[in-house]
Short mmCIF file of C-alpha atoms and ligand atoms in Angstrom, two decimals:
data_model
loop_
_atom_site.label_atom_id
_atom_site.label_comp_id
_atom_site.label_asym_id
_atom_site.label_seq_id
_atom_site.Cartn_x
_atom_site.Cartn_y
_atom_site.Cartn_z
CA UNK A 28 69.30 31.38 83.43
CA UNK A 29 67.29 28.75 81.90
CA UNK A 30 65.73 30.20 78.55
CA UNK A 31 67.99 32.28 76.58
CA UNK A 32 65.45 34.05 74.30
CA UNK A 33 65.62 37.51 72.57
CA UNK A 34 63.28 39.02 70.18
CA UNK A 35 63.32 42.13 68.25
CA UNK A 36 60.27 44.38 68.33
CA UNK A 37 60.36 46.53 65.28
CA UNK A 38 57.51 48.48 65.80
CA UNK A 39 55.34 50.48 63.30
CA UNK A 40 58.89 50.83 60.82
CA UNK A 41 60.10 49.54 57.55
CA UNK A 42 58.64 48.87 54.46
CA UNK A 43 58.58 45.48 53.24
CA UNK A 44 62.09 46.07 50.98
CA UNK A 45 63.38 47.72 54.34
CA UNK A 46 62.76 44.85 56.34
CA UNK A 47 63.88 42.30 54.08
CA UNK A 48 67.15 44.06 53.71
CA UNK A 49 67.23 44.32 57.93
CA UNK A 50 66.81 40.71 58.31
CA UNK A 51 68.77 39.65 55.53
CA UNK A 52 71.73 41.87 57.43
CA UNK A 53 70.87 40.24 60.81
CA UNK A 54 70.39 36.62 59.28
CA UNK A 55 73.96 35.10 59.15
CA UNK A 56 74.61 36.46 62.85
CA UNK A 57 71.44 35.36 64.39
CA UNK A 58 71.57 31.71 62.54
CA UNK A 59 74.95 31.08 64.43
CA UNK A 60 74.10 32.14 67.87
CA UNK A 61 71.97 28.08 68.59
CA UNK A 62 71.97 28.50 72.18
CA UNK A 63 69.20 30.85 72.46
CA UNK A 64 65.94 31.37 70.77
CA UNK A 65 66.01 34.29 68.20
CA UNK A 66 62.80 36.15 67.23
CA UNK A 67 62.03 38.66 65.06
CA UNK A 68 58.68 40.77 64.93
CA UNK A 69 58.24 42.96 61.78
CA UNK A 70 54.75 44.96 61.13
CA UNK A 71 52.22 42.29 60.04
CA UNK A 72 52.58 43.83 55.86
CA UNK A 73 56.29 42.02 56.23
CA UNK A 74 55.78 38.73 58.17
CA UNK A 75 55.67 36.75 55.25
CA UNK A 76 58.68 38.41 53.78
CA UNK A 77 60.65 38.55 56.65
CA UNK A 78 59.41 34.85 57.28
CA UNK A 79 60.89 34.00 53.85
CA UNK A 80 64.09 35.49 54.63
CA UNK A 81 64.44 33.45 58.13
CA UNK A 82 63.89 30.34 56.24
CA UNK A 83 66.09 27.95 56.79
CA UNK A 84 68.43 30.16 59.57
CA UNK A 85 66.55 28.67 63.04
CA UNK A 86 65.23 32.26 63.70
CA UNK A 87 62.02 32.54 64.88
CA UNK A 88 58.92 34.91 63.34
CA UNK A 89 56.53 37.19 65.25
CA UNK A 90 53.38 39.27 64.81
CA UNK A 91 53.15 42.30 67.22
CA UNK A 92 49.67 41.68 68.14
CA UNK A 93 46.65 39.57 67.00
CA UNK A 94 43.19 39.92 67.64
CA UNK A 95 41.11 37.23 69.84
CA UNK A 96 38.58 36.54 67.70
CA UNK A 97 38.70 34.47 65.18
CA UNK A 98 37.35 35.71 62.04
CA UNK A 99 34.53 38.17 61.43
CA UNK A 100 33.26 42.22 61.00
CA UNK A 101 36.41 43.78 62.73
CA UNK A 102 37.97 45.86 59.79
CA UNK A 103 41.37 46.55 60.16
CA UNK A 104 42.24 43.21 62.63
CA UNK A 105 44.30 40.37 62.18
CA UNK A 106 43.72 37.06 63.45
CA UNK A 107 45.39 34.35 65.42
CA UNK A 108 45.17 32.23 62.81
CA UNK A 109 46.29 34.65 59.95
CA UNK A 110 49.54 34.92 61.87
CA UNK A 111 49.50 31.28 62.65
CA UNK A 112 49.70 30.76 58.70
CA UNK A 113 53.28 33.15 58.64
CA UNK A 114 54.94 32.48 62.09
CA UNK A 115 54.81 31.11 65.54
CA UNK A 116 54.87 33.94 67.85
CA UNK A 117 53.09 36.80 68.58
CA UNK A 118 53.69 39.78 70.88
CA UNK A 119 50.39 40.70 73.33
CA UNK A 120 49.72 43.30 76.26
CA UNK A 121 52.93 45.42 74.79
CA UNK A 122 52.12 48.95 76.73
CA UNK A 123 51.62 51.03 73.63
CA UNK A 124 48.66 49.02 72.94
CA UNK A 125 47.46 49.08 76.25
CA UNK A 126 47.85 52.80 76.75
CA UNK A 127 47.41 53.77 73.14
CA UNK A 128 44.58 51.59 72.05
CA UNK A 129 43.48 51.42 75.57
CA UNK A 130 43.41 47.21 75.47
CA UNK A 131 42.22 46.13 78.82
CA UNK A 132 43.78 43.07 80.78
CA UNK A 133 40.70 41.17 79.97
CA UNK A 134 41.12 41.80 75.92
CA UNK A 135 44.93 40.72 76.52
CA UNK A 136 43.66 37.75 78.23
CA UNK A 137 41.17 36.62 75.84
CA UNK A 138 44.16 36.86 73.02
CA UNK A 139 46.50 35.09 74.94
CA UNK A 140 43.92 31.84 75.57
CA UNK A 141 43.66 32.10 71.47
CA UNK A 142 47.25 32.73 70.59
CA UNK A 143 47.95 29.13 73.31
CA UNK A 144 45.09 27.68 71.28
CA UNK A 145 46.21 28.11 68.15
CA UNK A 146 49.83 27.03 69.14
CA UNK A 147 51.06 30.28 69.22
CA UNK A 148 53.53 31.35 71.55
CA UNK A 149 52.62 34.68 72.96
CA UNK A 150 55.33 37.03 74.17
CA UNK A 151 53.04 38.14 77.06
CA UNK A 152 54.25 41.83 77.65
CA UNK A 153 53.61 44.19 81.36
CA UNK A 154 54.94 46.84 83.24
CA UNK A 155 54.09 49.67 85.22
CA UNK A 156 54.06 53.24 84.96
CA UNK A 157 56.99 55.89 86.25
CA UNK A 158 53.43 57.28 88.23
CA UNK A 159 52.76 53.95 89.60
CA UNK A 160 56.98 53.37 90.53
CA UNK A 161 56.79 56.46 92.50
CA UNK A 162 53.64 55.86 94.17
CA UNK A 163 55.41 52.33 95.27
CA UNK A 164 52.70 50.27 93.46
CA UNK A 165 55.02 48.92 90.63
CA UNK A 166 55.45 45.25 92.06
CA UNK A 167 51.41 45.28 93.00
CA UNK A 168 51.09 46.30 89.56
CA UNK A 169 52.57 43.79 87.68
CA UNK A 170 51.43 41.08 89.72
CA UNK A 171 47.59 42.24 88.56
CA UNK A 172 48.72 42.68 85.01
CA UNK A 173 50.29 39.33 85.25
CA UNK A 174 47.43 36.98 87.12
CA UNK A 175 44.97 38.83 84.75
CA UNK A 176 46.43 38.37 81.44
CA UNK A 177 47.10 34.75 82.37
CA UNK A 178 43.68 34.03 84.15
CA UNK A 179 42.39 31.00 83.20
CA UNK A 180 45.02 29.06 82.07
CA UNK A 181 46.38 25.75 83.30
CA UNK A 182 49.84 25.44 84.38
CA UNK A 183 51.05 23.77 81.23
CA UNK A 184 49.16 26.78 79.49
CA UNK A 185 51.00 29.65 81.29
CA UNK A 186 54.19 27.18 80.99
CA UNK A 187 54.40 27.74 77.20
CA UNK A 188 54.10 31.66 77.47
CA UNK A 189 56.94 34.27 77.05
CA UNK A 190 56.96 36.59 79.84
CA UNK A 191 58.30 40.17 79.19
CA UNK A 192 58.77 42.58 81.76
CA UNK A 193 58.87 45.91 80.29
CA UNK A 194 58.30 49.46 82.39
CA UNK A 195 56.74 51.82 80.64
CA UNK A 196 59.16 54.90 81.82
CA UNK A 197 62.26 52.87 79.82
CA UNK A 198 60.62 51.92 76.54
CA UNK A 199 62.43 54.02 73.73
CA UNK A 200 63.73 56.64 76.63
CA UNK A 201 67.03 55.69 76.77
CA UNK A 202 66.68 55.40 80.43
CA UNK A 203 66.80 51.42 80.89
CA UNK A 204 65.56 50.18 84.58
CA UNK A 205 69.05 49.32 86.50
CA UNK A 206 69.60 45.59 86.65
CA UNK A 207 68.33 45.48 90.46
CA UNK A 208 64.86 47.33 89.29
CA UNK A 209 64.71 44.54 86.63
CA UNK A 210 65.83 41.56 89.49
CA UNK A 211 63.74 42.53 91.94
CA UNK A 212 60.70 43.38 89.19
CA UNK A 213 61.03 39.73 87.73
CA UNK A 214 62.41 37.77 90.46
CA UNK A 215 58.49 38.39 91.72
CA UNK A 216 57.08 37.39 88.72
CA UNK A 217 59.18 34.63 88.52
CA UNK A 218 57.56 34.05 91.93
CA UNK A 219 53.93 34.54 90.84
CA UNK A 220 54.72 32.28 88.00
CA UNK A 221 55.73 29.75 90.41
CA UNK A 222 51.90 29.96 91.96
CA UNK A 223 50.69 29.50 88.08
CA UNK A 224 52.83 26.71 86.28
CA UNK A 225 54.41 25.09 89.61
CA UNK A 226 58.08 23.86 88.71
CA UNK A 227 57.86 24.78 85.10
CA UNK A 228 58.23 28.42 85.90
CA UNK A 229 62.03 27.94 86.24
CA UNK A 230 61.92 27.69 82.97
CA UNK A 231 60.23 29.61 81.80
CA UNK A 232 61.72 32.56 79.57
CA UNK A 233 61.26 36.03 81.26
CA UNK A 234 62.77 39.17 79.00
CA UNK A 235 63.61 42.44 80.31
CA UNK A 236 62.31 45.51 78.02
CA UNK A 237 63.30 48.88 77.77
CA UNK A 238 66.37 50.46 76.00
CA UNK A 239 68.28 47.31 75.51
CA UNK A 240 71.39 48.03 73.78
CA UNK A 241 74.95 46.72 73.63
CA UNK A 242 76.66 47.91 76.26
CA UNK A 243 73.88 46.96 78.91
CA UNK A 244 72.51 44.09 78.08
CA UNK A 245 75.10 42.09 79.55
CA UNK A 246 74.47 43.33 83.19
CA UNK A 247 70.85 42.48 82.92
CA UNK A 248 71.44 38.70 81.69
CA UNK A 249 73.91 38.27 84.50
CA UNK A 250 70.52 38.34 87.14
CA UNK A 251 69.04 35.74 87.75
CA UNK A 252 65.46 35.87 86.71
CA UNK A 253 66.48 37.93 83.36
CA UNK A 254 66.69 35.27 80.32
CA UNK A 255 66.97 37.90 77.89
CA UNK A 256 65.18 40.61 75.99
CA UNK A 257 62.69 42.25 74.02
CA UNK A 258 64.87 44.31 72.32
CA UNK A 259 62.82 47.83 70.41
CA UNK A 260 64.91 50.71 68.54
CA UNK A 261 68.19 48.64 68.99
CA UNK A 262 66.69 45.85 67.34
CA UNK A 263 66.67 48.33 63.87
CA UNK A 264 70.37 48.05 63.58
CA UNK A 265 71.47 44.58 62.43
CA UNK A 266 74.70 45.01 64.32
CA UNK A 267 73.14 45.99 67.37
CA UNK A 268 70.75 43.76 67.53
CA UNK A 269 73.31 40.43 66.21
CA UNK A 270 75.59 41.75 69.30
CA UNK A 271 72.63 41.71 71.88
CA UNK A 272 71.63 38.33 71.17
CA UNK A 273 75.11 37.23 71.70
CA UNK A 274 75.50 38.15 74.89
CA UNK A 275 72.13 36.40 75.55
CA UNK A 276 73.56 33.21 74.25
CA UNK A 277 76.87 33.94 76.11
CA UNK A 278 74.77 33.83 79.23
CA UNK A 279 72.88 31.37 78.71
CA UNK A 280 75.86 29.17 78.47
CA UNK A 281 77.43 30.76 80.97
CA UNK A 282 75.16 29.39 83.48
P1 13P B 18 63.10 50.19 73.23
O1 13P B 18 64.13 49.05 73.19
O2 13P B 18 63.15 51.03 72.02
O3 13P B 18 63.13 50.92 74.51
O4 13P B 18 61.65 49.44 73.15
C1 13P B 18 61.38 48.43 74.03
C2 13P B 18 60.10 47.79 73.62
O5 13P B 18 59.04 48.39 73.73
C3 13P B 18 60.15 46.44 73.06
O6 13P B 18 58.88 45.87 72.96
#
């Protein structure tokens, strides 16, 4: 393990007091844990709060999605650069925007080419389908997900991109994949990546999704290609989420 790298995704929760008080409760745990990198993704009405309450503490600020364009008539959107000016991260291709906004791999892959632009870092999200596991197409469809959310870029490009590997039939279940699932899932990716960045894709950060929580998150980090997580409902608990990125940080030294 290479990249120890967590990141909480809070979702559509908390007010702005709400998550000022979560990250203020998470800050003095997080700030301590150096050997990985610690990000945090509130809804975009608290970036700049929650930005203002990482000052200073090494942890890291995320939007949960951006649009590509620029600027211009798309009410309700939020540019790259408008996030640029509050943090540098920003999740894209999470599944609940694919499957509830119905975002394509070719609107992912025009945001990630302007998130890299910008200097972003996108936290580049995929993962199939319990339909698609059982039909035996899961690996097949990740690599497509993966070669066309990253098409176009050059190997330093797709070197400077989060990778999370999140199936769909674990987010928020409470069914996580097993750690072999997750292995096997990412060691292939880690494989594709190897096609797209050459040698840099050893280090590049891959994150297992998909109800992360205390007591499992160790098993995953101990896999190889699993350099930590994108952490959802556990991430709302300031305990919880202080004791997941320890043990990323744990096995990150570990190795
Ligand atoms: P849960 O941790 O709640 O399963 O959510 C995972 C996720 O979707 C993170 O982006």
């Amino acid at each position: 393990m290479t990249a120890p790298f967590v990141a909480a995704n809070w979702k559509m929760h908390l007010t702005v007091a709400e998550a000022v008080g979560l990250a203020k409760g998470m800050r003095d745990g997080l700030a301590a844990l150096t050997g990985a990198t610690r990000v945090v993704c509130p809804p975009f009405t608290a970036l700049a709060a929650v930005a203002a309450a990482f000052e200073g503490s090494g942890v890291g600020v995320g939007a949960q999605n951006m649009h590509p364009e620029a600027s211009g008539a798309f009410t309700g959107e939020v540019s790259g650069a408008m996030v640029r000016d509050l943090c540098a991260y920003v999740i894209v291709g999470h599944s609940e925007r694919r499957q509830l906004f119905g975002e394509t791999d070719d609107f992912i892959n025009r945001k990630v080419h302007a998130a890299l632009g910008l200097g972003l870092t996108p936290i580049f999200c995929l993962g199939e389908t319990l339909e698609q596991r059982e039909a035996g197409r899961a690996a097949a469809v990740c690599r497509e997900q993966l070669r066309r959310g990253l098409d176009g870029l050059d190997p330093d490009a797709v070197a400077r991109v989060a990778v999370a590997y999140e199936p769909v039939w674990a987010i928020g279940t409470g069914r996580a994949a097993t750690p072999d699932i997750a292995q096997e899932a990412m060691g292939g990716l880690r494989r594709e990546l190897g096609e797209l960045a050459d040698a840099a894709a050893d280090s590049m950060p891959l994150l297992y999704g998909g109800s992360v929580n205390p007591d499992n998150i160790a098993s995953f980090v101990a896999e190889a290609d699993i350099d930590g997580a994108l952490v959802g409902g556990a991430s709302l608990r300031a305990d919880q989420f202080v004791a997941i990125a320890a043990a990323v940080a744990q096995a990150g030294a570990a190795s």
